[in-house]
Amino acid sequence: MGDASEPPAGPSPGADAAAAGEGPRPAPRRRKHRQWLSATLPGCWGALLFACLSFTPSLLPRGGILQGLICGINAALGYGAGVLAAWVWRAFADRGPRPAQRRSWTVFLLSAVILFGVFFGFGQYWQHEIRRLMGVAHYNIPLAVVSPLVAALVFCLLVLTARGIRRLFRRLVRLLKRWIGPRAATAVGWTAVAALVWTLVTGLLLNGLVGLANDAFSVRDTTTEEGAHRPTTTLRSGGPGSLVPWDSLGLQGRNFTGTGPSAADIEKFTGRPARAPIRSYAGLESAGSAESRAAKAVDDLTRQGGFRRKDLLVVTTTGSGWVDPASVDTFEYLSGGDSATVAMQYSYLPSWISYLVDQTKAREAGRALFDAVYDDWSKLPPSDRPRLFVAGESLGSFGGETAFSGEYDLRNRTAGTLFAGPPAFNSLFREFSDHRDAGSPEVQPVYKDGRTVRFAGDPAAAIPPADRPWKGSRVLYLMHSSDPIVWWSPHLVLSKPDWLGQQPGDDVLKQMLWLPLVTFWQVTADLPFATDVPSGHGHTYITEYVDAWNAVMRPPDVTAQDLDRLKDIIAAEE
């Protein structure tokens, strides 16, 4: 983002003026300060354009601080794009840079005030509409007013950082020219600075932050949240007779086995006698490797009698070992308590950090756990086997997919699958979506006439294609049209996705459009706040599990009224 409009090397105008007796040239320090604080007109136009475009709507509502951050990043990108465009144009015109006229700066300043004000106003209107679609009432007006100041600060920091890198590059090139030719010095200097920046960002900065996060979350993993209690039943890992000690389960493992509906809770819902559900879990401290943790979880599942239940659920957790209670609780209620669920931890880190550094661990965990369960399950007589289900949310769906090669494998080795909020990088999800039937939109794809795999944003409505048979094992992807985790992809930088060129979902503004670079950063900024919206939007999946599991499990004698009552129960437990 450095300025490409600096004059070529040679005597400066100040030197000529001094030689002609017109006065002393500016002090070197003052010239350096002007270089750091100067701005080119093409760069400023690019910054203005990108800053205005940052107010166009994205998938989720934004607060003032977040909007300022996005605006500042976009403006810095626009400044760099403007400088680069001017440099390319001068190269074709075969001329050097020229100082902008005062009139040109006046036109720019007037245009900046008008355009920024107009787009700022439209941005507030679009944010209001997004909040209305999602039922978000909270809105901080002072932070919205402060957002331009945040944008200006972020813009200045990024531009100054880029200029510092450029200055380092030029100093290194001047030093190298003492020993090698100019072209070689430029090439070596550019390579060295690029390698240095890459090392600092990915090595020291990223690895350092990941290390700090791992230490912090590993300490947190030793705690127990309020409401989670050590089981007093032999049907839970960490309880009496368990092969997995309570202290080794980790924070999320203790939440999983130390909570959940009891037999009495399920009886109250069904009106019939119910069994207490089984929950088996292995934490990072339970065993040293993914395979050994999976084996320990399955051994404890066997001890509990999990393979003698009617329904058996294998859950791949998120990075920290979290199991979505809304999903498992719903599964247990709809099975009448005659169920067993098994899961295990593979990282201390939250999903978004695990995606950066623990993708291999997620794959290993998903494959190891399902294979260990399937190995014991397949040895049972067919008439004595429980129905085998698979589930996972977010990064858990990514790990859960790795145990299967495709549609036929899912259908042949499971009784049903439910993946919620699948990230765009999931291999099977991408395969099913990219090869969807002609005419079906990406936000609601239809794969192979929906014979096995289907997709739903609102499973309470008919899951398309509603007029086609859905026999045998059912695989359901639960995904909201406003979930940035589902739609984020590096391809957004330069490629327009199908989901933005087709009819948007019910909670996505029609005014949302694709812009190179801009849309990528906007959706990226949505990711950390994907769960800060009500259920039914973004990455928040709660009561949707009731209709989704009902479609996958097909429990008998469950009415629409029963499902409505169960939704109230699941919502109250969150």
PDB file of N, CA and C in Angstrom, residues 51 114 162 201 219 242 303 344 378 450 484 492 503 510 513 535 574:
ATOM      1  N   ALA A  51     -14.074   2.060   0.919  1.00  0.00           N
ATOM      2  CA  ALA A  51     -14.699   2.392   2.202  1.00  0.00           C
ATOM      3  C   ALA A  51     -16.210   2.499   2.056  1.00  0.00           C
ATOM      4  N   ILE A 114     -19.602  13.739   0.402  1.00  0.00           N
ATOM      5  CA  ILE A 114     -20.935  13.383  -0.098  1.00  0.00           C
ATOM      6  C   ILE A 114     -21.105  11.871  -0.186  1.00  0.00           C
ATOM      7  N   ALA A 162       2.328  -0.895   5.928  1.00  0.00           N
ATOM      8  CA  ALA A 162       2.770  -1.201   4.565  1.00  0.00           C
ATOM      9  C   ALA A 162       3.947  -0.324   4.164  1.00  0.00           C
ATOM     10  N   VAL A 201       4.289 -13.261  10.526  1.00  0.00           N
ATOM     11  CA  VAL A 201       2.842 -13.424  10.620  1.00  0.00           C
ATOM     12  C   VAL A 201       2.469 -14.859  10.970  1.00  0.00           C
ATOM     13  N   VAL A 219      -5.810 -24.776  30.558  1.00  0.00           N
ATOM     14  CA  VAL A 219      -6.109 -24.487  31.960  1.00  0.00           C
ATOM     15  C   VAL A 219      -7.623 -24.470  32.170  1.00  0.00           C
ATOM     16  N   SER A 242     -16.933 -46.305  35.841  1.00  0.00           N
ATOM     17  CA  SER A 242     -16.512 -45.842  34.516  1.00  0.00           C
ATOM     18  C   SER A 242     -15.041 -46.146  34.268  1.00  0.00           C
ATOM     19  N   ARG A 303     -19.273 -51.206  28.298  1.00  0.00           N
ATOM     20  CA  ARG A 303     -19.547 -51.460  29.720  1.00  0.00           C
ATOM     21  C   ARG A 303     -20.931 -50.950  30.122  1.00  0.00           C
ATOM     22  N   MET A 344     -15.724 -37.838  21.690  1.00  0.00           N
ATOM     23  CA  MET A 344     -14.412 -37.683  22.305  1.00  0.00           C
ATOM     24  C   MET A 344     -13.797 -36.352  21.907  1.00  0.00           C
ATOM     25  N   SER A 378     -20.507 -53.872  13.905  1.00  0.00           N
ATOM     26  CA  SER A 378     -20.651 -54.782  12.768  1.00  0.00           C
ATOM     27  C   SER A 378     -20.487 -56.243  13.158  1.00  0.00           C
ATOM     28  N   GLY A 450     -32.653 -36.212  -4.204  1.00  0.00           N
ATOM     29  CA  GLY A 450     -32.852 -36.336  -2.763  1.00  0.00           C
ATOM     30  C   GLY A 450     -33.021 -37.763  -2.282  1.00  0.00           C
ATOM     31  N   PRO A 484     -22.459 -17.631   8.032  1.00  0.00           N
ATOM     32  CA  PRO A 484     -21.197 -17.353   7.330  1.00  0.00           C
ATOM     33  C   PRO A 484     -20.235 -18.536   7.325  1.00  0.00           C
ATOM     34  N   LEU A 492     -14.090 -16.431  -2.388  1.00  0.00           N
ATOM     35  CA  LEU A 492     -14.852 -15.182  -2.389  1.00  0.00           C
ATOM     36  C   LEU A 492     -13.998 -13.977  -2.766  1.00  0.00           C
ATOM     37  N   GLN A 503     -31.517 -16.558  -5.989  1.00  0.00           N
ATOM     38  CA  GLN A 503     -32.470 -16.024  -5.025  1.00  0.00           C
ATOM     39  C   GLN A 503     -31.942 -16.228  -3.610  1.00  0.00           C
ATOM     40  N   LYS A 510     -31.705  -8.873  -0.178  1.00  0.00           N
ATOM     41  CA  LYS A 510     -31.524  -8.940  -1.623  1.00  0.00           C
ATOM     42  C   LYS A 510     -30.452  -7.968  -2.100  1.00  0.00           C
ATOM     43  N   LEU A 513     -24.488  -8.044  -2.464  1.00  0.00           N
ATOM     44  CA  LEU A 513     -23.913  -8.341  -3.753  1.00  0.00           C
ATOM     45  C   LEU A 513     -22.458  -8.740  -3.580  1.00  0.00           C
ATOM     46  N   SER A 535     -31.828 -18.060  17.332  1.00  0.00           N
ATOM     47  CA  SER A 535     -31.944 -19.372  16.708  1.00  0.00           C
ATOM     48  C   SER A 535     -32.703 -19.257  15.390  1.00  0.00           C
ATOM     49  N   GLU A 574     -31.491 -24.182  26.831  1.00  0.00           N
ATOM     50  CA  GLU A 574     -30.329 -23.465  26.309  1.00  0.00           C
ATOM     51  C   GLU A 574     -30.005 -22.230  27.154  1.00  0.00           C
TER      52      GLU A 574
END
